[in-house]
PDB file of C-alpha atoms and ligand atoms in Angstrom:
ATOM      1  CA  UNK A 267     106.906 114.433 105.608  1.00 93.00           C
ATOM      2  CA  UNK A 268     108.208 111.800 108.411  1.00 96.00           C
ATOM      3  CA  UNK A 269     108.635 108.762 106.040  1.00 97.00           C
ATOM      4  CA  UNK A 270     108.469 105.127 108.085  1.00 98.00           C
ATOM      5  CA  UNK A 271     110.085 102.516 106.393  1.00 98.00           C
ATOM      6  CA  UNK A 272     109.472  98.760 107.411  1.00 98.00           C
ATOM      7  CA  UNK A 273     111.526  95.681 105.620  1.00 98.00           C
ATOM      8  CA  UNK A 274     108.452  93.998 103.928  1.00 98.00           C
ATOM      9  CA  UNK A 275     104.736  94.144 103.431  1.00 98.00           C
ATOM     10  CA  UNK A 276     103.034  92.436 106.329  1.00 98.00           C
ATOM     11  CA  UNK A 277     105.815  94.512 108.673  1.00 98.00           C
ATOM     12  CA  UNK A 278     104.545  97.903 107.268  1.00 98.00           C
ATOM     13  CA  UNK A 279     100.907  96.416 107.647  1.00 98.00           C
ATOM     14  CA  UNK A 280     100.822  96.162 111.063  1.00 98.00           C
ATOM     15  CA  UNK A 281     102.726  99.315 111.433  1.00 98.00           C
ATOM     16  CA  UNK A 282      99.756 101.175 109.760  1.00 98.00           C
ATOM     17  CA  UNK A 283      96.831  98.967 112.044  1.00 98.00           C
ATOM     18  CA  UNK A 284      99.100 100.315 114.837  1.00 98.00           C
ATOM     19  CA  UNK A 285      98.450 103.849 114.108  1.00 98.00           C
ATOM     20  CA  UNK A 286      94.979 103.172 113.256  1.00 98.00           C
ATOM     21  CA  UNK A 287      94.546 101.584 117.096  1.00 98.00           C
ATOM     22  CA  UNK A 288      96.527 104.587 118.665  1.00 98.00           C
ATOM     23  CA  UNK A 289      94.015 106.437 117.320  1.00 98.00           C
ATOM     24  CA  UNK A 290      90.913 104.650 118.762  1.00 98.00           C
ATOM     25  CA  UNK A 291      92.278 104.263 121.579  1.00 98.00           C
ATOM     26  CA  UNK A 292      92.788 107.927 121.835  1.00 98.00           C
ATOM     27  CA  UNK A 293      89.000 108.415 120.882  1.00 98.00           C
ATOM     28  CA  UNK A 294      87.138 105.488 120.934  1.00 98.00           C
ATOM     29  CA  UNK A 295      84.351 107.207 118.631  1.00 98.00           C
ATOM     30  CA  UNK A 296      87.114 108.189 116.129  1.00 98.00           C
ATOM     31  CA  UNK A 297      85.745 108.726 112.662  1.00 98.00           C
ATOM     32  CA  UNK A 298      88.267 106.280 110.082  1.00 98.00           C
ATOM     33  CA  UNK A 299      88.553 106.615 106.618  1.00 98.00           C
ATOM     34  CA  UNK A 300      90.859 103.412 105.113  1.00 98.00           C
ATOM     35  CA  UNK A 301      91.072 103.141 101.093  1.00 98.00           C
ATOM     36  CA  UNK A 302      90.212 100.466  98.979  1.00 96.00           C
ATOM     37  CA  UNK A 303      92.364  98.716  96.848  1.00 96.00           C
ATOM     38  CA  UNK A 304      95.022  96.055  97.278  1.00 98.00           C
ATOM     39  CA  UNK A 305      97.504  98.417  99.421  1.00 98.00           C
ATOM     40  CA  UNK A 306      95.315  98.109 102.824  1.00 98.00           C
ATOM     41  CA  UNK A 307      94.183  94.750 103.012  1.00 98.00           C
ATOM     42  CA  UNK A 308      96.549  93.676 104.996  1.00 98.00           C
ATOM     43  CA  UNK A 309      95.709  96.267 106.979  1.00 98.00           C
ATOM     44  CA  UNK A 310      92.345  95.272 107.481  1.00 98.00           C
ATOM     45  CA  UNK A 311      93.613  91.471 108.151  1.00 98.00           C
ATOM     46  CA  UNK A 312      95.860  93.278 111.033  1.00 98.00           C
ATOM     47  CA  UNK A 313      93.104  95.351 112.443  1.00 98.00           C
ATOM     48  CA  UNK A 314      90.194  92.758 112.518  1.00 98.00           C
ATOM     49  CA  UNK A 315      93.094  90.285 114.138  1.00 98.00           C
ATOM     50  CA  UNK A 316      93.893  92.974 116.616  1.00 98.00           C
ATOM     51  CA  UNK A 317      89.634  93.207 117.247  1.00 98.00           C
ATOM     52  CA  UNK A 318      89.490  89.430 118.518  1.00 97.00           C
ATOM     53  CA  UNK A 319      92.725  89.868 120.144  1.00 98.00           C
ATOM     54  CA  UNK A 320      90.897  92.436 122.267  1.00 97.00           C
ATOM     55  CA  UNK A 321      93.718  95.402 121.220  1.00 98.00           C
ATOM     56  CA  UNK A 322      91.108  97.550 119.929  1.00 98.00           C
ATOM     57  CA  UNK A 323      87.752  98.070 120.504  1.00 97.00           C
ATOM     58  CA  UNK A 324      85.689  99.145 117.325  1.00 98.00           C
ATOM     59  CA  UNK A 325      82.551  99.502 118.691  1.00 97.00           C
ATOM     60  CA  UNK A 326      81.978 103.021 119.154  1.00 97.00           C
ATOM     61  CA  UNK A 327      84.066 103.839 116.021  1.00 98.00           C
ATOM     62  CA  UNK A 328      82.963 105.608 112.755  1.00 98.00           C
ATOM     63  CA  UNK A 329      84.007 104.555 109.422  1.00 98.00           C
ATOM     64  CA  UNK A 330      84.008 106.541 106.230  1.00 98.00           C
ATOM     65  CA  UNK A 331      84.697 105.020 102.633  1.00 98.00           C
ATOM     66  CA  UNK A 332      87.420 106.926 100.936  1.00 98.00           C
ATOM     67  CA  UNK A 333      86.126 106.290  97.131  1.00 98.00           C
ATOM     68  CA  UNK A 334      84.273 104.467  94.868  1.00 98.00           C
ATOM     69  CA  UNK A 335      83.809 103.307  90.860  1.00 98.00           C
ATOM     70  CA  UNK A 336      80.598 105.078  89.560  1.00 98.00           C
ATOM     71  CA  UNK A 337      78.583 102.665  88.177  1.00 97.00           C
ATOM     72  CA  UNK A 338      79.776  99.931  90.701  1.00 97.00           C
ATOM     73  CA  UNK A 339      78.055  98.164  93.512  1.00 96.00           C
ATOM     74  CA  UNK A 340      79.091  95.808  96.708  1.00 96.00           C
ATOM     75  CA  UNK A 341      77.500  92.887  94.336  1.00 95.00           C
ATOM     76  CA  UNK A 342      80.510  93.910  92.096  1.00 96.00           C
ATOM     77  CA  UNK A 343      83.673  91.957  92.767  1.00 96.00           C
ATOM     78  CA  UNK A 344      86.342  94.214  93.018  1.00 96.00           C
ATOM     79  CA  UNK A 345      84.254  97.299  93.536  1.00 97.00           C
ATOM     80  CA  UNK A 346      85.437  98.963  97.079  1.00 98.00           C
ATOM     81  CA  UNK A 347      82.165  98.587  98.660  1.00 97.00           C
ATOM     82  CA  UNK A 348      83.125  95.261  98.390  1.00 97.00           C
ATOM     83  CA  UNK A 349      86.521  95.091  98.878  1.00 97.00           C
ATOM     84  CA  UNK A 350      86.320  97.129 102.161  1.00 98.00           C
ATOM     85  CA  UNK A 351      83.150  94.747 103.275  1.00 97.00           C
ATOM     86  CA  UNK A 352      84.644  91.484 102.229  1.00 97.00           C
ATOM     87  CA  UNK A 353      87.661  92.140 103.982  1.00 97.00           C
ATOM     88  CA  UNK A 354      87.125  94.677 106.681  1.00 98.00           C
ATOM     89  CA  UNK A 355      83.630  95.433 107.432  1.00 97.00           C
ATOM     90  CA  UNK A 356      82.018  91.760 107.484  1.00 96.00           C
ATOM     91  CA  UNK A 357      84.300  90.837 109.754  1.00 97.00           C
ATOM     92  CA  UNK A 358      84.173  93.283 112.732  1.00 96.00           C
ATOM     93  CA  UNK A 359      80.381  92.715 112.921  1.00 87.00           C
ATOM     94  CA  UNK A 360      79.501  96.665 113.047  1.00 94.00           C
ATOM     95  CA  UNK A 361      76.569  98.117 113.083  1.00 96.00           C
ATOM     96  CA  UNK A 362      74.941  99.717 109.772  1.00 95.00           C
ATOM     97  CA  UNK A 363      75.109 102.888 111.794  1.00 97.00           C
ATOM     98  CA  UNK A 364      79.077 103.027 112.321  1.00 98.00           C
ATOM     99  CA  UNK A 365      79.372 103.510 108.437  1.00 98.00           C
ATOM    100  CA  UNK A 366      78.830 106.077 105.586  1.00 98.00           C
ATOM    101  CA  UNK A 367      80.269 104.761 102.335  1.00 98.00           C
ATOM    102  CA  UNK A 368      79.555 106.061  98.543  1.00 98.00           C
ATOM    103  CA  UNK A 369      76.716 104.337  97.174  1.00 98.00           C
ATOM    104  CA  UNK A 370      78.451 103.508  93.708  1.00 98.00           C
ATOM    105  CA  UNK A 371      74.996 102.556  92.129  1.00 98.00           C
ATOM    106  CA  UNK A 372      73.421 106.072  92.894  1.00 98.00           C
ATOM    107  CA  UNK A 373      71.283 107.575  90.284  1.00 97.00           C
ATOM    108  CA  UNK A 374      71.909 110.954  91.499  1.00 98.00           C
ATOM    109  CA  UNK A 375      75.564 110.843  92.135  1.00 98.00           C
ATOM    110  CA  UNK A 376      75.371 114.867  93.280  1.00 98.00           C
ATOM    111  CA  UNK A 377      72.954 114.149  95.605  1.00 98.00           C
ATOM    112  CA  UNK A 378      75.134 111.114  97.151  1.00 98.00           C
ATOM    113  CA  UNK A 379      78.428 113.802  97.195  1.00 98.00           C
ATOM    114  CA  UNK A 380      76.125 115.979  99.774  1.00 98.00           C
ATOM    115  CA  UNK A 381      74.902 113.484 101.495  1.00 98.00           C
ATOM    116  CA  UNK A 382      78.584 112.426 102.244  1.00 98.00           C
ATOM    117  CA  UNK A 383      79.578 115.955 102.807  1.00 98.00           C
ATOM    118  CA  UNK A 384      76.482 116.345 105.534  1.00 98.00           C
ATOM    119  CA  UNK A 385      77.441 113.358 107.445  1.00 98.00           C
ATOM    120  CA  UNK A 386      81.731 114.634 106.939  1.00 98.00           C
ATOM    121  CA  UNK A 387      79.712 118.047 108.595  1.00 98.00           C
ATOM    122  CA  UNK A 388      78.259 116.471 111.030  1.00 97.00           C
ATOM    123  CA  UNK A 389      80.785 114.298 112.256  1.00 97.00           C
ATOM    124  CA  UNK A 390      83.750 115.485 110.936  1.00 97.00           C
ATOM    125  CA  UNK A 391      86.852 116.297 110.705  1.00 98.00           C
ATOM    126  CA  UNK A 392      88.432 112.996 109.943  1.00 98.00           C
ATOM    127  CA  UNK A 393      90.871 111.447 113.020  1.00 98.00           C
ATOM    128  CA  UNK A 394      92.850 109.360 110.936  1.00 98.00           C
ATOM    129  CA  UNK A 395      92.716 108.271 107.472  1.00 98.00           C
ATOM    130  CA  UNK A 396      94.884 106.033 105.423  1.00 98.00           C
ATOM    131  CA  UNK A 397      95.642 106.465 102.240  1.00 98.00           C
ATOM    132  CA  UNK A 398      97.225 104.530  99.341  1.00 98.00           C
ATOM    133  CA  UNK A 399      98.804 105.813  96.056  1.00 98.00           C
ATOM    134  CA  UNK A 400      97.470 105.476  92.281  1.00 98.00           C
ATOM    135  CA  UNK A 401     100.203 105.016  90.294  1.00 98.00           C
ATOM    136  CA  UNK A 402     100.096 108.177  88.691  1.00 98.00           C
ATOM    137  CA  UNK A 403      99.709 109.572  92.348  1.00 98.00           C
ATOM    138  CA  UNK A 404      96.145 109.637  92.994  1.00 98.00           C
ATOM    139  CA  UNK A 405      94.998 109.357  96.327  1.00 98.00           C
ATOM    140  CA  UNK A 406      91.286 108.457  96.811  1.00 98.00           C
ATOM    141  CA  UNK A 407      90.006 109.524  92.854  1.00 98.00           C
ATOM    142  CA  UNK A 408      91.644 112.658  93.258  1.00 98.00           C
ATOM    143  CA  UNK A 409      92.935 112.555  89.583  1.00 98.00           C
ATOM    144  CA  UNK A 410      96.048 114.793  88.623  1.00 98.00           C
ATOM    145  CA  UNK A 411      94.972 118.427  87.839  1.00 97.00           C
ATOM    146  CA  UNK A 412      92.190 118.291  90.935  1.00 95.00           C
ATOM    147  CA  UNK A 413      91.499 121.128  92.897  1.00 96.00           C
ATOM    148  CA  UNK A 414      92.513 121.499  96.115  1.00 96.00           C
ATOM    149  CA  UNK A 415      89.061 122.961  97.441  1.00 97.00           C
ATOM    150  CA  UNK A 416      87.071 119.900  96.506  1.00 97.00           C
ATOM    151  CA  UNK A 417      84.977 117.862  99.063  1.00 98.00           C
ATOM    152  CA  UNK A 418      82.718 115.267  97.881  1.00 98.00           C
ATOM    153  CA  UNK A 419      83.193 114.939  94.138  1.00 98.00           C
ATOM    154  CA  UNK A 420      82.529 112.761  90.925  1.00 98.00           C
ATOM    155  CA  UNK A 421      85.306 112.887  88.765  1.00 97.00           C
ATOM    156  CA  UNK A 422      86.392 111.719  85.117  1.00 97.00           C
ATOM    157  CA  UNK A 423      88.618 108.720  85.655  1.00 97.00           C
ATOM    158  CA  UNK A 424      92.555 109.229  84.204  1.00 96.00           C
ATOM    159  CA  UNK A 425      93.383 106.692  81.755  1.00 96.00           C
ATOM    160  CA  UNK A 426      95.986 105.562  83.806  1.00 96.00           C
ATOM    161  CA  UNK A 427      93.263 105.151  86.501  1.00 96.00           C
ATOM    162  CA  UNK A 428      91.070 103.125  83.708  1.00 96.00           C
ATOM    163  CA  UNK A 429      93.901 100.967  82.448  1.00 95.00           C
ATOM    164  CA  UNK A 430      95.416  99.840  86.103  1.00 95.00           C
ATOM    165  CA  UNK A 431      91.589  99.102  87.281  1.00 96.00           C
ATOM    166  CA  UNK A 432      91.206  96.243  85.514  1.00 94.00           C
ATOM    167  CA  UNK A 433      93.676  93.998  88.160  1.00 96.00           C
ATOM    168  CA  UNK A 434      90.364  94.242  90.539  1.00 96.00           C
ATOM    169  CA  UNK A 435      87.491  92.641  88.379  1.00 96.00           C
ATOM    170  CA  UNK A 436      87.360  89.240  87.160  1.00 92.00           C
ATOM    171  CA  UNK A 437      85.255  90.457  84.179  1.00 91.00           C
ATOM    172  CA  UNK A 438      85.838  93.372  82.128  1.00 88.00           C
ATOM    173  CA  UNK A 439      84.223  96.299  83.073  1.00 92.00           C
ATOM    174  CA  UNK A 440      83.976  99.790  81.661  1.00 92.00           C
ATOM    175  CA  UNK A 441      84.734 102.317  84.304  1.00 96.00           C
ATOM    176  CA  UNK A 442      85.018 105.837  83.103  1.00 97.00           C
ATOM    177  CA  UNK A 443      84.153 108.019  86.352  1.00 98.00           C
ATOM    178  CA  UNK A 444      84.500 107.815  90.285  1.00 98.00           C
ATOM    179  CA  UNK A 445      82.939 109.333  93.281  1.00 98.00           C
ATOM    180  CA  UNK A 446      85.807 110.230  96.050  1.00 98.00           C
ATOM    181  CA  UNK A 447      86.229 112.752  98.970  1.00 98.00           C
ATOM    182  CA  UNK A 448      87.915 115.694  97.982  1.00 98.00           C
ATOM    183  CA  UNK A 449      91.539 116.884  98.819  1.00 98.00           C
ATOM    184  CA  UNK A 450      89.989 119.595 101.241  1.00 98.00           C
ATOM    185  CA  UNK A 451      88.248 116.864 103.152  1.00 98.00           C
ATOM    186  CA  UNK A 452      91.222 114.782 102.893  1.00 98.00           C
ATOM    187  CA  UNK A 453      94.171 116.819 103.714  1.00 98.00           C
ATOM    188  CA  UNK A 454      91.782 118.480 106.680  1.00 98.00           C
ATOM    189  CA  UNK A 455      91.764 114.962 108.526  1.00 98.00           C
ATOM    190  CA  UNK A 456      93.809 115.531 112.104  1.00 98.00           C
ATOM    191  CA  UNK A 457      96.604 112.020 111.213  1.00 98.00           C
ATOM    192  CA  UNK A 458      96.685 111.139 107.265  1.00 98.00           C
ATOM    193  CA  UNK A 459      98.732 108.195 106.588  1.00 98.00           C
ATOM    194  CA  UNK A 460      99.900 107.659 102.751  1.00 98.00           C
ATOM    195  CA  UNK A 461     100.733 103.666 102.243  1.00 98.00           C
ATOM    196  CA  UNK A 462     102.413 102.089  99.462  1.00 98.00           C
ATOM    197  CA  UNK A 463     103.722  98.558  98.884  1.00 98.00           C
ATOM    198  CA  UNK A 464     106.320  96.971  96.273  1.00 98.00           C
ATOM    199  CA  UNK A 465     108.411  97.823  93.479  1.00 98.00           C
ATOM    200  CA  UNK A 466     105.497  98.807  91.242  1.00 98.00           C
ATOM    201  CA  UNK A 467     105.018 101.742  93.362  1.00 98.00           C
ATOM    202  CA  UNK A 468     108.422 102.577  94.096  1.00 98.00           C
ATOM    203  CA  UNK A 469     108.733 105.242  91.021  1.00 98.00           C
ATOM    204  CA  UNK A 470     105.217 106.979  91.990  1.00 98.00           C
ATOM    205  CA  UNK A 471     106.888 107.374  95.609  1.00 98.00           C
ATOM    206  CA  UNK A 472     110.412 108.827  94.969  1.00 98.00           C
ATOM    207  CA  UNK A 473     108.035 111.259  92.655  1.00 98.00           C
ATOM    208  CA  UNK A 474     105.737 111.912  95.713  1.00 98.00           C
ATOM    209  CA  UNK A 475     108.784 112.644  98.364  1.00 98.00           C
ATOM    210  CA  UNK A 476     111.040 114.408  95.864  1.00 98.00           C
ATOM    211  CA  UNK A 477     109.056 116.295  93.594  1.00 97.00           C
ATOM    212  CA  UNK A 478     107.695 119.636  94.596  1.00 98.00           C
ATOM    213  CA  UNK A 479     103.684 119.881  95.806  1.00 97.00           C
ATOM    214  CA  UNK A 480     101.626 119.839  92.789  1.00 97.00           C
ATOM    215  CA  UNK A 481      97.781 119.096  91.750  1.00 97.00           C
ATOM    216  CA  UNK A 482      99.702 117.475  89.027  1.00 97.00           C
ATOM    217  CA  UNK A 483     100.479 114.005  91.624  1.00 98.00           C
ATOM    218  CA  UNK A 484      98.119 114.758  94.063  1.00 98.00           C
ATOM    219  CA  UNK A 485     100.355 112.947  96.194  1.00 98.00           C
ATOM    220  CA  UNK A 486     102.611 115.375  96.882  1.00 98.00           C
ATOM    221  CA  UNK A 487      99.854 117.596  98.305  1.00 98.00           C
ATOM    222  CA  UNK A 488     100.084 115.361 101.448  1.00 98.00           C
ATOM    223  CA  UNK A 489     103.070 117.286 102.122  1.00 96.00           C
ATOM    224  CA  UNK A 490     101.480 120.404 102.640  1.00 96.00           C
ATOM    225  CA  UNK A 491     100.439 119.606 105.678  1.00 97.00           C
ATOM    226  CA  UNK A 492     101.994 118.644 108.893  1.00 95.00           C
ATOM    227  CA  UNK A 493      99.685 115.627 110.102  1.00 97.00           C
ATOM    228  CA  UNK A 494     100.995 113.141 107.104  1.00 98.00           C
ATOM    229  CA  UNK A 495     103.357 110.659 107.012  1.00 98.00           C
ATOM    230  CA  UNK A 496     104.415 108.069 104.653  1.00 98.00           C
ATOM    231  CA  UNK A 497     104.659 104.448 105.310  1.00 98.00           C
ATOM    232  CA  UNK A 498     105.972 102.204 102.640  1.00 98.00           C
ATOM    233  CA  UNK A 499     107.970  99.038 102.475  1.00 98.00           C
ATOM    234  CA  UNK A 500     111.576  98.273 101.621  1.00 98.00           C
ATOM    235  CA  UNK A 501     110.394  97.626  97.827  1.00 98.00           C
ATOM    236  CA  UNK A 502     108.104 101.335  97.465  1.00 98.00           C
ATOM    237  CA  UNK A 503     110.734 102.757  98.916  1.00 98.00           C
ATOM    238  CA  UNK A 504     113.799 101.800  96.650  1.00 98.00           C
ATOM    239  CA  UNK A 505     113.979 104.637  94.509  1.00 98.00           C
ATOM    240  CA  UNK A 506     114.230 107.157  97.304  1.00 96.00           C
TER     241      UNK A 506
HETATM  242  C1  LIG B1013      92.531 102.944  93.575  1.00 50.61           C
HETATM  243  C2  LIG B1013      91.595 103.485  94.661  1.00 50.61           C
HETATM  244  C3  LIG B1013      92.343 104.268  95.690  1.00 50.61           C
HETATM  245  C4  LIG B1013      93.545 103.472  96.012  1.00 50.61           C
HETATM  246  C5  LIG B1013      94.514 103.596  94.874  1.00 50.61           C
HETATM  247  C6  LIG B1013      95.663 102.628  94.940  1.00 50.61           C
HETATM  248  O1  LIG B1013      92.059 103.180  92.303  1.00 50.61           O
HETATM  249  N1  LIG B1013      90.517 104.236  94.132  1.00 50.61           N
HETATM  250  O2  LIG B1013      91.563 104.516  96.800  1.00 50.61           O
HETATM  251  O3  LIG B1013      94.139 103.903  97.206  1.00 50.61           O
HETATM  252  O4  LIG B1013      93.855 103.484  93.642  1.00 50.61           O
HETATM  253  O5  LIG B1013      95.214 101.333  94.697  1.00 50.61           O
HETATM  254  P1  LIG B1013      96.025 100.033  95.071  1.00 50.61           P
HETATM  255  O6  LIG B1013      96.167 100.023  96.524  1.00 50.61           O
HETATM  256  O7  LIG B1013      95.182  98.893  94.563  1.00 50.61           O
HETATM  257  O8  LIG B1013      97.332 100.143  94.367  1.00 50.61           O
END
């Protein structure tokens, strides 16, 4: 897996927005799939800078949402409906059209996986998606011990998963599953980009590069295909 390295966090954020823009540019109606979470937001920052700027033109562009917390809506500080909206989607004005996202609040969370899957169907296969990295290697709520055939799923959360989410709520909440695309969906997107920022994720990274493919850190699935690289900064990547 090529492996970028850049020498701090806002470097290795605008390295990712660049690929992400190479991409529209390419295809103008690319469908985009960025994570939640804290590792992309400067991404988003870059992206929505590079917008005004007139770099990139988002206005015939698709977006996907990666994953969400069942149980969890955009009202929901620190859900990613409203991470990805506060940060991202609010601020390139786009219409309700340009995105599919997991409805978090869903009473029929089986019915929400097809309807995710139908619109993956029918506009599908993913251009570019960027990814970052649970720390015990998750990528979207792809949980160690997945399969590797999944699309849309709900999934049992990993305690790990439980324990680290409470650094995005400002109360306590009491997450147990998630709703995610599945590593078939994931790993058939045409560019995947795996990001990871400072020390904390350092470990889960060496583990990622070094250790052999396994649906024990989905991580290291990425590597099974040719279309991924890994970005990370000076700090993730310390341990390499
Ligand atoms: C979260 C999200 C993922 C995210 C990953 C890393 O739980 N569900 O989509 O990429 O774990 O999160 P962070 O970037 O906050 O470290």
């Amino acid at each position: 897996m090529k492996t970028h390295i850049s020498p701090d966090y806002p470097q290795l954020c605008q390295a990712v927005a660049q690929n992400v823009i190479a991409c529209v540019k390419t295809k103008p109606d690319a469908l985009i799939c960025i994570a939640g979470g804290d590792t992309p937001l400067g991404v988003f920052t870059a992206l929505v800078e590079a917008q005004k700027q007139g770099r990139v033109d988002f206005s015939r562009t698709q977006f996907l949402g990666l994953d969400e917390w069942l149980g969890l809506g955009k009202a929901d500080k620190g859900s990613c409906r409203e991470m990805v909206w506060h940060h991202f989607f609010d601020k390139l004005t786009l219409r309700e059209e340009q995105i599919c996202f997991f409805d978090g609040l869903t009473h029929n969370p089986q019915a929400e996986c097809q309807r995710v899957d139908r619109y993956i169907e029918l506009h599908g296969p993913i251009d570019c998606i960027v990814l970052g990295i649970g720390m015990n290697g998750h990528i979207g709520f792809n949980e160690p011990g997945v399969s590797v055939d999944n699309t849309c799923h709900v999934i049992d959360l990993d305690a790990v998963t439980q324990a680290v989410s409470v650094k995005y709520f400002d109360t306590p909440r009491e997450v147990k599953q998630g709703i995610s695309l599945g590593l078939k969906t994931i790993l058939a997107a045409k560019n995947i980009v795996v990001m990871a920022s400072g020390e904390k994720k350092a470990a889960i990274v060496a583990q990622t590069v070094n250790h052999p493919a396994s649906r024990d850190i989905p991580s290291t699935l990425v590597k099974t295909v040719a279309q991924a690289s890994l970005y990370v900064d000076k700090a993730a990547a310390s341990k390499l």
